[in-house]
Amino acid sequence: MSGGTDGWSAVPARDPGHVADPPAGQEARRTPATSADADQRGRVHGRPAPQYGEYAPEGWVNPVLVEQERLEHEERSRSADERAARDQPARDRGPRAGAQRPSAATDDATARPTPVAGRFGATPLDVVLTVGLLVIGLWSVVESLAVGTTASTIRTLVERQYTELSDPAALSTAVLVRAVVLVVVFVLVAWWSIRRLRARRWTFWVPLLGGVVASVLGIVPVMVVLLQDPAFTAYVQRMATGG
């Protein structure tokens, strides 16, 4: 519509100057004839320009704000890591680190007895049984070294249950040989047991086997002397014939 006689017009009033037709999608702005005549606001009179994202669809998120929040979060995380890295050496040198050292030493002190069970034998029970059997074997070997006492004990036992011996002194030689055999067997059994304990293998049966072998080998010299004694041989023959 064109303006009426009273000066009213459908087109909003504009400041002096020329307003260029804006390109599609852009806001109309005033283009003054001269820079001196330009309005400081530089806008047409009427509705203000929309804010960024004002007409965005529902659920739209401003990517600029998202990026800013991400950068701020990374900056805070980086600052926290740097502070932790700076504070760590101070904590290590502080009294807390000194307080931890005695506890570590205490743990080492309490853990010292356990390596015997952890580094030797298949289990702690295996170590206990093996050591106990070796101690019993050692006690038997020590007793066998008392040749005179052992020979006298064997003579008394034979004469009470069987018959008197023609040459009781020969038992001393047999008992001496028996003692040597027991010492050799014990040394071999102890050496083998230690090797198996270090290898963390079941070992308790080794002293048991050694005890059986020692008993068998230890009685051989005594039986040889008895079977060569004339009185004992006659007794055996009588028992065999039933006379």
PDB file of C-alpha atoms in Angstrom:
ATOM      1  CA  MET A   1       0.000   0.000   0.000  1.00  0.00           C
ATOM      2  CA  SER A   2       1.113   3.499  -0.562  1.00  0.00           C
ATOM      3  CA  GLY A   3       1.053   6.116   2.119  1.00  0.00           C
ATOM      4  CA  GLY A   4      -2.147   8.116   2.807  1.00  0.00           C
ATOM      5  CA  THR A   5      -2.607  11.798   2.995  1.00  0.00           C
ATOM      6  CA  ASP A   6      -2.205  11.742   6.769  1.00  0.00           C
ATOM      7  CA  GLY A   7       1.316  10.340   6.502  1.00  0.00           C
ATOM      8  CA  TRP A   8       0.403   6.827   7.721  1.00  0.00           C
ATOM      9  CA  SER A   9       2.071   3.986   5.940  1.00  0.00           C
ATOM     10  CA  ALA A  10       2.120   0.183   6.342  1.00  0.00           C
ATOM     11  CA  VAL A  11       5.900   0.219   6.034  1.00  0.00           C
ATOM     12  CA  PRO A  12       7.641   0.958   9.342  1.00  0.00           C
ATOM     13  CA  ALA A  13       9.396   4.232   9.607  1.00  0.00           C
ATOM     14  CA  ARG A  14      13.106   4.089   8.943  1.00  0.00           C
ATOM     15  CA  ASP A  15      15.952   6.270   9.934  1.00  0.00           C
ATOM     16  CA  PRO A  16      17.346   8.519   7.267  1.00  0.00           C
ATOM     17  CA  GLY A  17      19.336   6.645   4.800  1.00  0.00           C
ATOM     18  CA  HIS A  18      18.925   3.730   2.447  1.00  0.00           C
ATOM     19  CA  VAL A  19      18.057   0.220   3.584  1.00  0.00           C
ATOM     20  CA  ALA A  20      19.371  -2.350   1.152  1.00  0.00           C
ATOM     21  CA  ASP A  21      17.238  -5.352   0.397  1.00  0.00           C
ATOM     22  CA  PRO A  22      18.843  -8.212   2.346  1.00  0.00           C
ATOM     23  CA  PRO A  23      19.824 -11.507   0.758  1.00  0.00           C
ATOM     24  CA  ALA A  24      17.647 -14.482   1.521  1.00  0.00           C
ATOM     25  CA  GLY A  25      17.899 -15.613   5.156  1.00  0.00           C
ATOM     26  CA  GLN A  26      19.658 -12.473   6.430  1.00  0.00           C
ATOM     27  CA  GLU A  27      18.360  -9.601   8.520  1.00  0.00           C
ATOM     28  CA  ALA A  28      17.655  -6.261   6.896  1.00  0.00           C
ATOM     29  CA  ARG A  29      20.159  -3.655   7.957  1.00  0.00           C
ATOM     30  CA  ARG A  30      20.209   0.072   7.285  1.00  0.00           C
ATOM     31  CA  THR A  31      22.768   1.380   4.859  1.00  0.00           C
ATOM     32  CA  PRO A  32      23.225   5.058   5.573  1.00  0.00           C
ATOM     33  CA  ALA A  33      23.969   7.489   2.826  1.00  0.00           C
ATOM     34  CA  THR A  34      27.053   8.618   4.652  1.00  0.00           C
ATOM     35  CA  SER A  35      28.946   7.225   7.547  1.00  0.00           C
ATOM     36  CA  ALA A  36      28.186  10.315   9.553  1.00  0.00           C
ATOM     37  CA  ASP A  37      24.435   9.705   9.236  1.00  0.00           C
ATOM     38  CA  ALA A  38      24.687   6.061  10.350  1.00  0.00           C
ATOM     39  CA  ASP A  39      22.740   4.920  13.410  1.00  0.00           C
ATOM     40  CA  GLN A  40      25.026   3.366  16.044  1.00  0.00           C
ATOM     41  CA  ARG A  41      22.703   0.392  16.375  1.00  0.00           C
ATOM     42  CA  GLY A  42      22.601  -0.159  12.629  1.00  0.00           C
ATOM     43  CA  ARG A  43      19.196  -1.886  12.638  1.00  0.00           C
ATOM     44  CA  VAL A  44      15.776  -1.144  11.296  1.00  0.00           C
ATOM     45  CA  HIS A  45      13.048  -0.136  13.685  1.00  0.00           C
ATOM     46  CA  GLY A  46      10.867  -3.084  14.595  1.00  0.00           C
ATOM     47  CA  ARG A  47      11.481  -6.657  15.848  1.00  0.00           C
ATOM     48  CA  PRO A  48      14.982  -7.356  17.322  1.00  0.00           C
ATOM     49  CA  ALA A  49      17.253  -9.905  15.674  1.00  0.00           C
ATOM     50  CA  PRO A  50      16.844 -13.480  17.064  1.00  0.00           C
ATOM     51  CA  GLN A  51      19.487 -14.916  19.373  1.00  0.00           C
ATOM     52  CA  TYR A  52      21.724 -17.781  18.239  1.00  0.00           C
ATOM     53  CA  GLY A  53      19.685 -20.987  18.270  1.00  0.00           C
ATOM     54  CA  GLU A  54      16.450 -19.225  19.216  1.00  0.00           C
ATOM     55  CA  TYR A  55      14.471 -20.936  16.460  1.00  0.00           C
ATOM     56  CA  ALA A  56      16.270 -24.285  16.737  1.00  0.00           C
ATOM     57  CA  PRO A  57      14.111 -27.447  16.903  1.00  0.00           C
ATOM     58  CA  GLU A  58      13.392 -29.181  20.229  1.00  0.00           C
ATOM     59  CA  GLY A  59      16.329 -31.187  21.564  1.00  0.00           C
ATOM     60  CA  TRP A  60      18.937 -29.148  19.726  1.00  0.00           C
ATOM     61  CA  VAL A  61      22.156 -28.614  21.642  1.00  0.00           C
ATOM     62  CA  ASN A  62      24.521 -25.777  21.034  1.00  0.00           C
ATOM     63  CA  PRO A  63      27.740 -27.425  19.807  1.00  0.00           C
ATOM     64  CA  VAL A  64      29.772 -24.439  20.896  1.00  0.00           C
ATOM     65  CA  LEU A  65      28.706 -24.897  24.522  1.00  0.00           C
ATOM     66  CA  VAL A  66      29.302 -28.653  24.341  1.00  0.00           C
ATOM     67  CA  GLU A  67      32.820 -28.104  23.066  1.00  0.00           C
ATOM     68  CA  GLN A  68      33.498 -25.522  25.762  1.00  0.00           C
ATOM     69  CA  GLU A  69      32.328 -27.906  28.504  1.00  0.00           C
ATOM     70  CA  ARG A  70      34.501 -30.680  27.111  1.00  0.00           C
ATOM     71  CA  LEU A  71      37.572 -28.462  27.035  1.00  0.00           C
ATOM     72  CA  GLU A  72      36.899 -27.267  30.586  1.00  0.00           C
ATOM     73  CA  HIS A  73      36.524 -30.858  31.800  1.00  0.00           C
ATOM     74  CA  GLU A  74      39.810 -31.863  30.162  1.00  0.00           C
ATOM     75  CA  GLU A  75      41.529 -28.852  31.658  1.00  0.00           C
ATOM     76  CA  ARG A  76      40.273 -29.734  35.158  1.00  0.00           C
ATOM     77  CA  SER A  77      41.380 -33.351  34.777  1.00  0.00           C
ATOM     78  CA  ARG A  78      44.814 -32.273  33.559  1.00  0.00           C
ATOM     79  CA  SER A  79      45.197 -29.872  36.460  1.00  0.00           C
ATOM     80  CA  ALA A  80      44.185 -32.559  38.966  1.00  0.00           C
ATOM     81  CA  ASP A  81      46.726 -35.013  37.500  1.00  0.00           C
ATOM     82  CA  GLU A  82      49.476 -32.407  37.642  1.00  0.00           C
ATOM     83  CA  ARG A  83      48.687 -31.595  41.279  1.00  0.00           C
ATOM     84  CA  ALA A  84      48.701 -35.286  42.175  1.00  0.00           C
ATOM     85  CA  ALA A  85      52.056 -35.738  40.436  1.00  0.00           C
ATOM     86  CA  ARG A  86      53.526 -32.782  42.331  1.00  0.00           C
ATOM     87  CA  ASP A  87      52.158 -33.954  45.675  1.00  0.00           C
ATOM     88  CA  GLN A  88      53.322 -37.581  45.332  1.00  0.00           C
ATOM     89  CA  PRO A  89      57.060 -36.970  45.987  1.00  0.00           C
ATOM     90  CA  ALA A  90      56.165 -34.865  49.026  1.00  0.00           C
ATOM     91  CA  ARG A  91      54.034 -37.686  50.441  1.00  0.00           C
ATOM     92  CA  ASP A  92      56.833 -40.173  49.826  1.00  0.00           C
ATOM     93  CA  ARG A  93      59.260 -37.986  51.755  1.00  0.00           C
ATOM     94  CA  GLY A  94      56.756 -37.180  54.485  1.00  0.00           C
ATOM     95  CA  PRO A  95      56.221 -38.934  57.793  1.00  0.00           C
ATOM     96  CA  ARG A  96      53.695 -41.300  56.260  1.00  0.00           C
ATOM     97  CA  ALA A  97      56.376 -42.950  54.148  1.00  0.00           C
ATOM     98  CA  GLY A  98      58.558 -43.284  57.214  1.00  0.00           C
ATOM     99  CA  ALA A  99      55.658 -44.818  59.086  1.00  0.00           C
ATOM    100  CA  GLN A 100      55.205 -47.417  56.382  1.00  0.00           C
ATOM    101  CA  ARG A 101      58.785 -48.636  56.515  1.00  0.00           C
ATOM    102  CA  PRO A 102      58.532 -50.178  59.993  1.00  0.00           C
ATOM    103  CA  SER A 103      55.359 -51.988  58.962  1.00  0.00           C
ATOM    104  CA  ALA A 104      57.159 -53.390  55.932  1.00  0.00           C
ATOM    105  CA  ALA A 105      60.046 -54.454  58.134  1.00  0.00           C
ATOM    106  CA  THR A 106      57.589 -56.015  60.553  1.00  0.00           C
ATOM    107  CA  ASP A 107      55.938 -57.904  57.729  1.00  0.00           C
ATOM    108  CA  ASP A 108      59.335 -59.168  56.596  1.00  0.00           C
ATOM    109  CA  ALA A 109      60.169 -60.221  60.140  1.00  0.00           C
ATOM    110  CA  THR A 110      56.914 -62.108  60.529  1.00  0.00           C
ATOM    111  CA  ALA A 111      57.313 -63.667  57.119  1.00  0.00           C
ATOM    112  CA  ARG A 112      60.817 -64.996  57.784  1.00  0.00           C
ATOM    113  CA  PRO A 113      59.707 -68.241  59.441  1.00  0.00           C
ATOM    114  CA  THR A 114      57.293 -69.035  56.622  1.00  0.00           C
ATOM    115  CA  PRO A 115      59.850 -69.551  53.810  1.00  0.00           C
ATOM    116  CA  VAL A 116      60.697 -72.934  55.371  1.00  0.00           C
ATOM    117  CA  ALA A 117      57.182 -74.066  54.592  1.00  0.00           C
ATOM    118  CA  GLY A 118      56.922 -72.091  51.382  1.00  0.00           C
ATOM    119  CA  ARG A 119      60.269 -72.906  49.788  1.00  0.00           C
ATOM    120  CA  PHE A 120      60.767 -76.472  51.067  1.00  0.00           C
ATOM    121  CA  GLY A 121      58.608 -79.535  50.803  1.00  0.00           C
ATOM    122  CA  ALA A 122      55.316 -80.067  49.046  1.00  0.00           C
ATOM    123  CA  THR A 123      53.365 -78.773  52.069  1.00  0.00           C
ATOM    124  CA  PRO A 124      54.155 -77.574  55.595  1.00  0.00           C
ATOM    125  CA  LEU A 125      52.930 -80.932  56.927  1.00  0.00           C
ATOM    126  CA  ASP A 126      55.381 -82.743  54.683  1.00  0.00           C
ATOM    127  CA  VAL A 127      58.239 -80.663  56.069  1.00  0.00           C
ATOM    128  CA  VAL A 128      57.214 -81.371  59.669  1.00  0.00           C
ATOM    129  CA  LEU A 129      56.884 -85.128  59.106  1.00  0.00           C
ATOM    130  CA  THR A 130      60.184 -85.361  57.239  1.00  0.00           C
ATOM    131  CA  VAL A 131      62.128 -83.444  59.863  1.00  0.00           C
ATOM    132  CA  GLY A 132      60.519 -85.437  62.682  1.00  0.00           C
ATOM    133  CA  LEU A 133      61.367 -88.778  61.077  1.00  0.00           C
ATOM    134  CA  LEU A 134      64.940 -87.665  60.433  1.00  0.00           C
ATOM    135  CA  VAL A 135      65.301 -86.715  64.095  1.00  0.00           C
ATOM    136  CA  ILE A 136      64.094 -90.169  65.145  1.00  0.00           C
ATOM    137  CA  GLY A 137      66.530 -91.769  62.737  1.00  0.00           C
ATOM    138  CA  LEU A 138      69.380 -89.660  64.060  1.00  0.00           C
ATOM    139  CA  TRP A 139      68.529 -90.714  67.620  1.00  0.00           C
ATOM    140  CA  SER A 140      68.662 -94.386  66.587  1.00  0.00           C
ATOM    141  CA  VAL A 141      72.040 -93.879  64.934  1.00  0.00           C
ATOM    142  CA  VAL A 142      73.440 -92.197  68.037  1.00  0.00           C
ATOM    143  CA  GLU A 143      72.239 -95.093  70.209  1.00  0.00           C
ATOM    144  CA  SER A 144      73.833 -97.625  67.853  1.00  0.00           C
ATOM    145  CA  LEU A 145      77.223 -95.982  68.383  1.00  0.00           C
ATOM    146  CA  ALA A 146      77.225 -97.316  71.946  1.00  0.00           C
ATOM    147  CA  VAL A 147      78.634-100.626  70.720  1.00  0.00           C
ATOM    148  CA  GLY A 148      79.245-102.227  74.138  1.00  0.00           C
ATOM    149  CA  THR A 149      75.790-101.462  75.479  1.00  0.00           C
ATOM    150  CA  THR A 150      74.073-102.615  72.298  1.00  0.00           C
ATOM    151  CA  ALA A 151      76.067-105.880  72.183  1.00  0.00           C
ATOM    152  CA  SER A 152      75.229-106.621  75.809  1.00  0.00           C
ATOM    153  CA  THR A 153      71.518-105.957  75.167  1.00  0.00           C
ATOM    154  CA  ILE A 154      71.453-108.315  72.158  1.00  0.00           C
ATOM    155  CA  ARG A 155      73.281-111.061  74.091  1.00  0.00           C
ATOM    156  CA  THR A 156      70.838-110.855  76.988  1.00  0.00           C
ATOM    157  CA  LEU A 157      67.866-111.018  74.609  1.00  0.00           C
ATOM    158  CA  VAL A 158      69.222-114.053  72.742  1.00  0.00           C
ATOM    159  CA  GLU A 159      70.137-116.015  75.855  1.00  0.00           C
ATOM    160  CA  ARG A 160      66.739-115.383  77.462  1.00  0.00           C
ATOM    161  CA  GLN A 161      64.682-116.397  74.445  1.00  0.00           C
ATOM    162  CA  TYR A 162      66.907-118.977  72.757  1.00  0.00           C
ATOM    163  CA  THR A 163      70.166-120.297  74.216  1.00  0.00           C
ATOM    164  CA  GLU A 164      73.544-119.265  75.583  1.00  0.00           C
ATOM    165  CA  LEU A 165      76.167-118.298  72.986  1.00  0.00           C
ATOM    166  CA  SER A 166      79.480-119.988  72.579  1.00  0.00           C
ATOM    167  CA  ASP A 167      81.304-116.749  71.675  1.00  0.00           C
ATOM    168  CA  PRO A 168      79.388-113.717  73.020  1.00  0.00           C
ATOM    169  CA  ALA A 169      82.335-111.373  72.238  1.00  0.00           C
ATOM    170  CA  ALA A 170      81.674-111.831  68.523  1.00  0.00           C
ATOM    171  CA  LEU A 171      78.532-109.787  68.959  1.00  0.00           C
ATOM    172  CA  SER A 172      80.655-106.680  69.578  1.00  0.00           C
ATOM    173  CA  THR A 173      82.079-106.912  66.048  1.00  0.00           C
ATOM    174  CA  ALA A 174      78.624-107.432  64.571  1.00  0.00           C
ATOM    175  CA  VAL A 175      77.238-104.441  66.468  1.00  0.00           C
ATOM    176  CA  LEU A 176      80.144-102.269  65.271  1.00  0.00           C
ATOM    177  CA  VAL A 177      79.429-103.187  61.649  1.00  0.00           C
ATOM    178  CA  ARG A 178      75.738-102.496  62.283  1.00  0.00           C
ATOM    179  CA  ALA A 179      76.541 -98.998  63.600  1.00  0.00           C
ATOM    180  CA  VAL A 180      78.585 -98.192  60.491  1.00  0.00           C
ATOM    181  CA  VAL A 181      75.740 -99.364  58.256  1.00  0.00           C
ATOM    182  CA  LEU A 182      73.210 -97.217  60.126  1.00  0.00           C
ATOM    183  CA  VAL A 183      75.402 -94.114  59.853  1.00  0.00           C
ATOM    184  CA  VAL A 184      75.858 -94.583  56.096  1.00  0.00           C
ATOM    185  CA  VAL A 185      72.146 -95.168  55.516  1.00  0.00           C
ATOM    186  CA  PHE A 186      71.189 -92.137  57.606  1.00  0.00           C
ATOM    187  CA  VAL A 187      73.576 -89.860  55.711  1.00  0.00           C
ATOM    188  CA  LEU A 188      72.161 -91.004  52.367  1.00  0.00           C
ATOM    189  CA  VAL A 189      68.577 -90.629  53.561  1.00  0.00           C
ATOM    190  CA  ALA A 190      69.216 -87.133  54.949  1.00  0.00           C
ATOM    191  CA  TRP A 191      70.917 -86.024  51.721  1.00  0.00           C
ATOM    192  CA  TRP A 192      68.089 -87.364  49.580  1.00  0.00           C
ATOM    193  CA  SER A 193      65.458 -85.808  51.841  1.00  0.00           C
ATOM    194  CA  ILE A 194      67.070 -82.378  51.668  1.00  0.00           C
ATOM    195  CA  ARG A 195      67.182 -82.512  47.879  1.00  0.00           C
ATOM    196  CA  ARG A 196      63.526 -83.413  47.656  1.00  0.00           C
ATOM    197  CA  LEU A 197      62.529 -80.742  50.173  1.00  0.00           C
ATOM    198  CA  ARG A 198      64.320 -78.089  48.148  1.00  0.00           C
ATOM    199  CA  ALA A 199      62.528 -79.316  45.033  1.00  0.00           C
ATOM    200  CA  ARG A 200      59.199 -78.947  46.897  1.00  0.00           C
ATOM    201  CA  ARG A 201      58.364 -82.617  46.442  1.00  0.00           C
ATOM    202  CA  TRP A 202      56.746 -85.049  48.874  1.00  0.00           C
ATOM    203  CA  THR A 203      59.565 -86.293  51.106  1.00  0.00           C
ATOM    204  CA  PHE A 204      58.165 -87.784  54.312  1.00  0.00           C
ATOM    205  CA  TRP A 205      58.271 -91.295  52.845  1.00  0.00           C
ATOM    206  CA  VAL A 206      62.054 -91.112  52.288  1.00  0.00           C
ATOM    207  CA  PRO A 207      62.950 -91.348  56.027  1.00  0.00           C
ATOM    208  CA  LEU A 208      60.386 -94.134  56.392  1.00  0.00           C
ATOM    209  CA  LEU A 209      61.995 -96.085  53.586  1.00  0.00           C
ATOM    210  CA  GLY A 210      65.431 -95.331  55.021  1.00  0.00           C
ATOM    211  CA  GLY A 211      64.363 -96.704  58.411  1.00  0.00           C
ATOM    212  CA  VAL A 212      63.218 -99.990  56.852  1.00  0.00           C
ATOM    213  CA  VAL A 213      66.447-100.344  54.868  1.00  0.00           C
ATOM    214  CA  ALA A 214      68.559 -99.506  57.924  1.00  0.00           C
ATOM    215  CA  SER A 215      66.717-102.086  60.040  1.00  0.00           C
ATOM    216  CA  VAL A 216      67.223-104.821  57.450  1.00  0.00           C
ATOM    217  CA  LEU A 217      70.878-104.020  56.774  1.00  0.00           C
ATOM    218  CA  GLY A 218      71.597-103.501  60.468  1.00  0.00           C
ATOM    219  CA  ILE A 219      70.366-106.954  61.492  1.00  0.00           C
ATOM    220  CA  VAL A 220      72.418-108.764  58.849  1.00  0.00           C
ATOM    221  CA  PRO A 221      75.794-108.613  60.716  1.00  0.00           C
ATOM    222  CA  VAL A 222      74.131-109.778  63.949  1.00  0.00           C
ATOM    223  CA  MET A 223      72.441-112.717  62.192  1.00  0.00           C
ATOM    224  CA  VAL A 224      75.717-113.710  60.538  1.00  0.00           C
ATOM    225  CA  VAL A 225      77.449-113.884  63.933  1.00  0.00           C
ATOM    226  CA  LEU A 226      74.563-115.822  65.512  1.00  0.00           C
ATOM    227  CA  LEU A 227      74.358-118.365  62.702  1.00  0.00           C
ATOM    228  CA  GLN A 228      78.104-118.982  63.033  1.00  0.00           C
ATOM    229  CA  ASP A 229      77.909-119.568  66.773  1.00  0.00           C
ATOM    230  CA  PRO A 230      77.891-123.372  67.510  1.00  0.00           C
ATOM    231  CA  ALA A 231      75.509-123.189  70.455  1.00  0.00           C
ATOM    232  CA  PHE A 232      72.983-121.074  68.610  1.00  0.00           C
ATOM    233  CA  THR A 233      73.241-123.292  65.506  1.00  0.00           C
ATOM    234  CA  ALA A 234      72.581-126.435  67.575  1.00  0.00           C
ATOM    235  CA  TYR A 235      69.546-124.762  69.109  1.00  0.00           C
ATOM    236  CA  VAL A 236      68.154-123.927  65.688  1.00  0.00           C
ATOM    237  CA  GLN A 237      68.675-127.502  64.477  1.00  0.00           C
ATOM    238  CA  ARG A 238      66.890-128.908  67.520  1.00  0.00           C
ATOM    239  CA  MET A 239      63.966-126.585  66.939  1.00  0.00           C
ATOM    240  CA  ALA A 240      63.849-127.565  63.278  1.00  0.00           C
ATOM    241  CA  THR A 241      63.835-131.320  63.950  1.00  0.00           C
ATOM    242  CA  GLY A 242      61.562-131.043  66.938  1.00  0.00           C
ATOM    243  CA  GLY A 243      64.071-132.698  69.226  1.00  0.00           C
TER     244      GLY A 243
END
